């Protein structure tokens, strides 16, 4: 193992940081120098500089930096800093000094836990070579009680001037523990495989279960070995070395001379228990898994969704058909309500459900926690819109069989749509702006079927997605509508040009009963329209009069009508969370998106727009009639 002064190439993986710590006189510097030079040096500096080992020094092909540390109390802060940045730790003690061994359990290991350092630890016991030594007992024997309490200890090795091969093994194991870590695979306290490990192995098992009988027979196990290790035992040896061994140690792991999923997981657990984590990681790496047990970046065809800021990504008909079939398979009773239990089965080969956290959690219509096919596809559309890489990743987990690039498509530019005065988008993203308490969250809640009373509980909703039936406008047509609530920061509203480019339609919600809310909404519209025009990403805008069941502020109808006419956009659309009549608004949003050249505000200057609020005009019979009709309808509905 040779030393090099410079690191590997810029494109190589980041070197693994191996930090050597321990009390004074426990062989820290001697160990590093022995490995670096291939010889034992009794007289060396108190603390060595960083020593780099090239990737050629390790079978795994990843370089490493070995970091020596001081034993002086005044350098304790530096030691802690190095430990916190370590990828693995070598903890040293001296056989001939009992107090250094006691310090492992009384000081060092408790310190690592206090610092919440969760990296593999290799214990190295330095032994002075003597012809007749009292210390002939195994290091495994004396370390066993400590390892039980501190399962983060990967292994323990003793070394000496006459055992330089063992010194090299210490570095090798510290390196291997990072490249082929136990941590992601198994819970060191319970000795059970971790959920993500089980998910990854379950996917691999299913991929090799060619005849779909729920077991891996000798031929299928042979195919797995060839695929993962480029070699394999013959069928007779597989029967002898795998099937019979598992049957003896774990009977329910075998069914009709085939390895069940439980049996396969048991076999993988044996790899870990027998210190063959490299074999298990070889299988996992072959199927694209990284140390987090997620698919590595090189498994995702990022080039398939390269796009400009004003283009979006949608599912293709092929992907929608696949997802529909998957849904129907798990909703086998045909209730059109995929319950959480069956959703868990669907994503059992994924690290976790992709929708367990924001922004997806609570973003679609749910029925007692279950999803209809429309809601299911809506969530896939939302994920594809805002994170297409994640969509492709999860399609792999659920075994999408076709070329991944066939699952998504990049839409035309929005600027081009405005020129052509039409759009072919199937997923429309609507930004929802408005001042505080205007009714934005209530609008999103209503869109996904939440009650008026749920507004405060679910006020954190940022996205809401649903399919909107346009049959009354265009026969047999549904589009997916995504509402994105845009929040105003305390230091003022600001969106990047790229964020604005993702908007198909913007609506500006104001409280119909509050004049200040109306003025703030117009102020927002002026600011957004000005910014979007400057960035070259103009989009249609609509005003929405929320809480239309309440008494309006004086001159509300006249003023709002005149201002929207002056801006060149439609009159405010009245809605009420209390009475819940929203379908016409959602249809209006989709209709507006279908004509992207219309309803674009004509803002000469923000100042002019705001000052125009102070001027009142009349002649607004049409809008008065519209508001009155809505309130009459709501009153009749209530009665």
mmCIF file of C-alpha atoms in Angstrom, residues 136-372:
data_model
loop_
_atom_site.group_PDB
_atom_site.id
_atom_site.type_symbol
_atom_site.label_atom_id
_atom_site.label_comp_id
_atom_site.label_asym_id
_atom_site.label_seq_id
_atom_site.Cartn_x
_atom_site.Cartn_y
_atom_site.Cartn_z
ATOM 1 C CA UNK A 136 -1.884 -14.231 24.372
ATOM 2 C CA UNK A 137 -5.676 -14.175 24.613
ATOM 3 C CA UNK A 138 -7.801 -13.242 21.602
ATOM 4 C CA UNK A 139 -8.774 -9.633 21.082
ATOM 5 C CA UNK A 140 -12.252 -10.878 20.113
ATOM 6 C CA UNK A 141 -12.595 -12.392 23.573
ATOM 7 C CA UNK A 142 -11.807 -9.221 25.484
ATOM 8 C CA UNK A 143 -13.795 -7.014 23.080
ATOM 9 C CA UNK A 144 -16.927 -9.161 23.027
ATOM 10 C CA UNK A 145 -18.720 -7.428 25.969
ATOM 11 C CA UNK A 146 -17.919 -4.000 24.527
ATOM 12 C CA UNK A 147 -19.114 -4.914 21.041
ATOM 13 C CA UNK A 148 -22.432 -6.024 22.508
ATOM 14 C CA UNK A 149 -22.895 -2.569 24.022
ATOM 15 C CA UNK A 150 -21.424 -0.686 21.044
ATOM 16 C CA UNK A 151 -22.520 -2.475 17.852
ATOM 17 C CA UNK A 152 -21.045 0.351 15.775
ATOM 18 C CA UNK A 153 -17.705 -1.446 16.251
ATOM 19 C CA UNK A 154 -17.160 -3.260 12.944
ATOM 20 C CA UNK A 155 -14.253 -5.436 14.020
ATOM 21 C CA UNK A 156 -11.242 -5.638 16.361
ATOM 22 C CA UNK A 157 -7.692 -6.449 15.224
ATOM 23 C CA UNK A 158 -4.427 -6.726 17.098
ATOM 24 C CA UNK A 159 -1.155 -5.782 15.478
ATOM 25 C CA UNK A 160 2.549 -5.385 16.266
ATOM 26 C CA UNK A 161 5.895 -4.737 14.629
ATOM 27 C CA UNK A 162 5.950 -8.391 13.587
ATOM 28 C CA UNK A 163 2.343 -8.291 12.375
ATOM 29 C CA UNK A 164 2.406 -5.588 9.731
ATOM 30 C CA UNK A 165 -0.076 -7.504 7.614
ATOM 31 C CA UNK A 166 -2.561 -7.015 10.435
ATOM 32 C CA UNK A 167 -1.781 -3.280 10.391
ATOM 33 C CA UNK A 168 -2.673 -3.204 6.705
ATOM 34 C CA UNK A 169 -5.869 -5.117 7.485
ATOM 35 C CA UNK A 170 -6.868 -2.436 9.970
ATOM 36 C CA UNK A 171 -6.777 0.230 7.241
ATOM 37 C CA UNK A 172 -8.446 -2.143 4.789
ATOM 38 C CA UNK A 173 -11.340 -2.841 7.157
ATOM 39 C CA UNK A 174 -11.733 0.868 7.968
ATOM 40 C CA UNK A 175 -11.937 1.530 4.230
ATOM 41 C CA UNK A 176 -14.186 -1.452 3.516
ATOM 42 C CA UNK A 177 -16.596 -0.427 6.297
ATOM 43 C CA UNK A 178 -17.283 2.769 4.356
ATOM 44 C CA UNK A 179 -17.444 1.289 0.844
ATOM 45 C CA UNK A 180 -19.450 -1.748 2.008
ATOM 46 C CA UNK A 181 -21.108 -0.420 5.165
ATOM 47 C CA UNK A 182 -23.225 -2.469 7.524
ATOM 48 C CA UNK A 183 -25.185 0.548 8.741
ATOM 49 C CA UNK A 184 -27.618 0.867 5.809
ATOM 50 C CA UNK A 185 -28.184 -2.906 5.738
ATOM 51 C CA UNK A 186 -28.907 -3.951 9.286
ATOM 52 C CA UNK A 187 -30.042 -2.478 12.584
ATOM 53 C CA UNK A 188 -27.001 -3.098 14.742
ATOM 54 C CA UNK A 189 -29.070 -3.180 17.932
ATOM 55 C CA UNK A 190 -31.824 -5.558 16.810
ATOM 56 C CA UNK A 191 -29.793 -7.484 14.182
ATOM 57 C CA UNK A 192 -32.726 -7.113 11.767
ATOM 58 C CA UNK A 193 -32.421 -6.024 8.149
ATOM 59 C CA UNK A 194 -33.463 -2.404 7.709
ATOM 60 C CA UNK A 195 -36.629 -1.558 5.727
ATOM 61 C CA UNK A 196 -34.745 -0.011 2.800
ATOM 62 C CA UNK A 197 -32.496 -3.049 2.576
ATOM 63 C CA UNK A 198 -35.519 -5.354 2.551
ATOM 64 C CA UNK A 199 -37.147 -3.202 -0.153
ATOM 65 C CA UNK A 200 -34.072 -3.328 -2.394
ATOM 66 C CA UNK A 201 -33.594 -7.068 -1.953
ATOM 67 C CA UNK A 202 -37.312 -7.689 -2.516
ATOM 68 C CA UNK A 203 -37.104 -5.912 -5.869
ATOM 69 C CA UNK A 204 -34.059 -7.969 -6.867
ATOM 70 C CA UNK A 205 -35.804 -11.174 -5.785
ATOM 71 C CA UNK A 206 -38.862 -10.379 -7.930
ATOM 72 C CA UNK A 207 -36.697 -9.544 -10.946
ATOM 73 C CA UNK A 208 -35.158 -13.044 -10.847
ATOM 74 C CA UNK A 209 -38.408 -14.857 -10.117
ATOM 75 C CA UNK A 210 -38.953 -15.407 -13.833
ATOM 76 C CA UNK A 211 -41.843 -17.861 -13.522
ATOM 77 C CA UNK A 212 -43.569 -15.714 -10.876
ATOM 78 C CA UNK A 213 -44.112 -18.608 -8.460
ATOM 79 C CA UNK A 214 -42.807 -16.707 -5.416
ATOM 80 C CA UNK A 215 -39.567 -18.722 -5.142
ATOM 81 C CA UNK A 216 -36.117 -18.799 -6.700
ATOM 82 C CA UNK A 217 -35.308 -22.255 -8.036
ATOM 83 C CA UNK A 218 -31.816 -23.512 -8.841
ATOM 84 C CA UNK A 219 -31.892 -22.112 -12.395
ATOM 85 C CA UNK A 220 -33.017 -18.676 -11.202
ATOM 86 C CA UNK A 221 -30.361 -18.638 -8.473
ATOM 87 C CA UNK A 222 -27.814 -19.575 -11.134
ATOM 88 C CA UNK A 223 -28.926 -16.596 -13.260
ATOM 89 C CA UNK A 224 -28.576 -14.291 -10.233
ATOM 90 C CA UNK A 225 -25.014 -15.454 -9.532
ATOM 91 C CA UNK A 226 -23.977 -14.993 -13.157
ATOM 92 C CA UNK A 227 -25.554 -11.532 -13.271
ATOM 93 C CA UNK A 228 -24.051 -10.350 -9.966
ATOM 94 C CA UNK A 229 -20.723 -12.161 -9.742
ATOM 95 C CA UNK A 230 -20.010 -13.141 -13.376
ATOM 96 C CA UNK A 231 -19.732 -16.748 -12.249
ATOM 97 C CA UNK A 232 -21.938 -19.318 -10.575
ATOM 98 C CA UNK A 233 -22.089 -22.686 -8.920
ATOM 99 C CA UNK A 234 -23.735 -25.437 -10.913
ATOM 100 C CA UNK A 235 -27.337 -26.447 -10.124
ATOM 101 C CA UNK A 236 -26.173 -29.379 -7.966
ATOM 102 C CA UNK A 237 -23.899 -27.169 -5.876
ATOM 103 C CA UNK A 238 -26.643 -24.544 -5.536
ATOM 104 C CA UNK A 239 -28.898 -27.277 -4.226
ATOM 105 C CA UNK A 240 -26.209 -28.441 -1.796
ATOM 106 C CA UNK A 241 -24.706 -25.104 -0.695
ATOM 107 C CA UNK A 242 -27.766 -22.858 -0.663
ATOM 108 C CA UNK A 243 -31.085 -24.706 -0.718
ATOM 109 C CA UNK A 244 -30.143 -27.391 1.813
ATOM 110 C CA UNK A 245 -28.286 -24.944 4.088
ATOM 111 C CA UNK A 246 -31.236 -22.555 4.243
ATOM 112 C CA UNK A 247 -33.652 -25.473 4.741
ATOM 113 C CA UNK A 248 -31.615 -26.639 7.730
ATOM 114 C CA UNK A 249 -31.124 -23.230 9.335
ATOM 115 C CA UNK A 250 -34.411 -21.561 8.341
ATOM 116 C CA UNK A 251 -37.004 -24.132 7.183
ATOM 117 C CA UNK A 252 -39.694 -21.672 6.128
ATOM 118 C CA UNK A 253 -37.191 -20.119 3.741
ATOM 119 C CA UNK A 254 -37.676 -23.034 1.344
ATOM 120 C CA UNK A 255 -40.833 -24.009 -0.518
ATOM 121 C CA UNK A 256 -40.879 -26.887 -3.020
ATOM 122 C CA UNK A 257 -37.080 -26.785 -3.404
ATOM 123 C CA UNK A 258 -37.139 -23.056 -4.113
ATOM 124 C CA UNK A 259 -35.885 -20.115 -2.075
ATOM 125 C CA UNK A 260 -38.737 -17.926 -0.811
ATOM 126 C CA UNK A 261 -38.365 -14.186 -0.301
ATOM 127 C CA UNK A 262 -37.926 -14.804 3.444
ATOM 128 C CA UNK A 263 -35.292 -17.412 2.627
ATOM 129 C CA UNK A 264 -33.487 -15.005 0.307
ATOM 130 C CA UNK A 265 -33.503 -12.294 2.977
ATOM 131 C CA UNK A 266 -32.186 -14.835 5.492
ATOM 132 C CA UNK A 267 -29.364 -15.742 3.127
ATOM 133 C CA UNK A 268 -28.469 -12.058 2.739
ATOM 134 C CA UNK A 269 -28.480 -11.647 6.513
ATOM 135 C CA UNK A 270 -26.010 -14.537 6.714
ATOM 136 C CA UNK A 271 -23.690 -12.583 4.420
ATOM 137 C CA UNK A 272 -23.594 -9.800 6.997
ATOM 138 C CA UNK A 273 -23.198 -12.112 9.983
ATOM 139 C CA UNK A 274 -20.326 -13.917 8.244
ATOM 140 C CA UNK A 275 -18.551 -10.627 7.442
ATOM 141 C CA UNK A 276 -19.367 -10.917 3.741
ATOM 142 C CA UNK A 277 -21.004 -7.543 3.348
ATOM 143 C CA UNK A 278 -18.967 -7.085 0.185
ATOM 144 C CA UNK A 279 -20.916 -9.935 -1.452
ATOM 145 C CA UNK A 280 -24.231 -8.359 -0.495
ATOM 146 C CA UNK A 281 -23.129 -4.945 -1.728
ATOM 147 C CA UNK A 282 -21.952 -6.529 -4.976
ATOM 148 C CA UNK A 283 -25.532 -7.679 -5.578
ATOM 149 C CA UNK A 284 -26.967 -4.297 -4.627
ATOM 150 C CA UNK A 285 -24.481 -2.310 -6.720
ATOM 151 C CA UNK A 286 -25.259 -4.502 -9.733
ATOM 152 C CA UNK A 287 -28.795 -3.187 -9.596
ATOM 153 C CA UNK A 288 -27.772 0.431 -9.184
ATOM 154 C CA UNK A 289 -28.067 1.008 -5.432
ATOM 155 C CA UNK A 290 -25.904 3.562 -3.624
ATOM 156 C CA UNK A 291 -24.994 3.642 0.077
ATOM 157 C CA UNK A 292 -28.395 5.151 0.912
ATOM 158 C CA UNK A 293 -30.038 2.136 -0.755
ATOM 159 C CA UNK A 294 -31.576 4.356 -3.383
ATOM 160 C CA UNK A 295 -30.891 4.161 -7.095
ATOM 161 C CA UNK A 296 -27.673 5.944 -8.001
ATOM 162 C CA UNK A 297 -27.860 9.005 -10.259
ATOM 163 C CA UNK A 298 -26.403 7.163 -13.224
ATOM 164 C CA UNK A 299 -29.502 4.946 -13.275
ATOM 165 C CA UNK A 300 -31.734 7.937 -14.113
ATOM 166 C CA UNK A 301 -31.732 9.200 -17.735
ATOM 167 C CA UNK A 302 -31.605 12.891 -16.908
ATOM 168 C CA UNK A 303 -31.143 13.759 -20.586
ATOM 169 C CA UNK A 304 -34.694 12.566 -21.275
ATOM 170 C CA UNK A 305 -36.176 15.576 -19.488
ATOM 171 C CA UNK A 306 -33.700 18.342 -20.222
ATOM 172 C CA UNK A 307 -35.831 21.405 -20.762
ATOM 173 C CA UNK A 308 -36.015 25.169 -20.822
ATOM 174 C CA UNK A 309 -37.468 27.033 -17.848
ATOM 175 C CA UNK A 310 -40.857 27.485 -19.543
ATOM 176 C CA UNK A 311 -41.217 23.824 -20.520
ATOM 177 C CA UNK A 312 -42.721 21.175 -18.274
ATOM 178 C CA UNK A 313 -42.578 17.370 -18.041
ATOM 179 C CA UNK A 314 -45.619 15.092 -18.265
ATOM 180 C CA UNK A 315 -46.353 11.392 -18.226
ATOM 181 C CA UNK A 316 -46.875 9.756 -21.613
ATOM 182 C CA UNK A 317 -49.946 7.702 -22.483
ATOM 183 C CA UNK A 318 -47.738 4.614 -22.211
ATOM 184 C CA UNK A 319 -46.745 5.425 -18.624
ATOM 185 C CA UNK A 320 -50.331 6.298 -17.673
ATOM 186 C CA UNK A 321 -51.521 2.965 -19.044
ATOM 187 C CA UNK A 322 -48.831 1.127 -17.062
ATOM 188 C CA UNK A 323 -49.720 2.969 -13.855
ATOM 189 C CA UNK A 324 -53.422 2.316 -14.419
ATOM 190 C CA UNK A 325 -52.735 -1.408 -14.752
ATOM 191 C CA UNK A 326 -50.591 -1.350 -11.609
ATOM 192 C CA UNK A 327 -53.408 0.410 -9.747
ATOM 193 C CA UNK A 328 -56.006 -2.127 -10.894
ATOM 194 C CA UNK A 329 -53.737 -5.017 -9.877
ATOM 195 C CA UNK A 330 -53.545 -3.771 -6.286
ATOM 196 C CA UNK A 331 -57.152 -2.552 -6.201
ATOM 197 C CA UNK A 332 -58.182 -6.083 -7.129
ATOM 198 C CA UNK A 333 -61.647 -5.764 -5.560
ATOM 199 C CA UNK A 334 -62.440 -2.947 -7.962
ATOM 200 C CA UNK A 335 -63.501 -0.464 -5.278
ATOM 201 C CA UNK A 336 -61.559 2.398 -6.937
ATOM 202 C CA UNK A 337 -60.040 3.127 -3.541
ATOM 203 C CA UNK A 338 -56.458 1.977 -3.052
ATOM 204 C CA UNK A 339 -56.116 1.790 0.724
ATOM 205 C CA UNK A 340 -52.837 2.472 2.614
ATOM 206 C CA UNK A 341 -52.276 -1.261 3.184
ATOM 207 C CA UNK A 342 -52.250 -2.000 -0.543
ATOM 208 C CA UNK A 343 -50.332 1.169 -1.298
ATOM 209 C CA UNK A 344 -47.623 -0.191 1.014
ATOM 210 C CA UNK A 345 -47.603 -3.409 -1.025
ATOM 211 C CA UNK A 346 -47.271 -1.406 -4.224
ATOM 212 C CA UNK A 347 -44.198 0.426 -2.915
ATOM 213 C CA UNK A 348 -42.704 -2.532 -1.024
ATOM 214 C CA UNK A 349 -39.771 -2.584 -3.464
ATOM 215 C CA UNK A 350 -39.124 1.166 -3.038
ATOM 216 C CA UNK A 351 -37.203 2.862 -0.200
ATOM 217 C CA UNK A 352 -40.518 4.308 1.033
ATOM 218 C CA UNK A 353 -43.694 5.731 -0.394
ATOM 219 C CA UNK A 354 -42.830 8.731 -2.580
ATOM 220 C CA UNK A 355 -45.813 10.589 -1.175
ATOM 221 C CA UNK A 356 -45.262 10.179 2.558
ATOM 222 C CA UNK A 357 -43.994 13.745 3.017
ATOM 223 C CA UNK A 358 -44.543 17.260 1.655
ATOM 224 C CA UNK A 359 -45.258 18.420 -0.942
ATOM 225 C CA UNK A 360 -47.161 15.237 -1.896
ATOM 226 C CA UNK A 361 -48.682 14.233 1.422
ATOM 227 C CA UNK A 362 -52.236 15.548 1.547
ATOM 228 C CA UNK A 363 -52.030 17.014 -1.966
ATOM 229 C CA UNK A 364 -54.751 14.830 -3.548
ATOM 230 C CA UNK A 365 -58.292 13.722 -2.789
ATOM 231 C CA UNK A 366 -58.377 10.952 -0.181
ATOM 232 C CA UNK A 367 -61.210 8.657 0.875
ATOM 233 C CA UNK A 368 -60.540 7.296 4.369
ATOM 234 C CA UNK A 369 -56.836 7.419 3.575
ATOM 235 C CA UNK A 370 -57.293 5.675 0.212
ATOM 236 C CA UNK A 371 -56.794 6.987 -3.317
ATOM 237 C CA UNK A 372 -59.039 6.691 -6.348
#
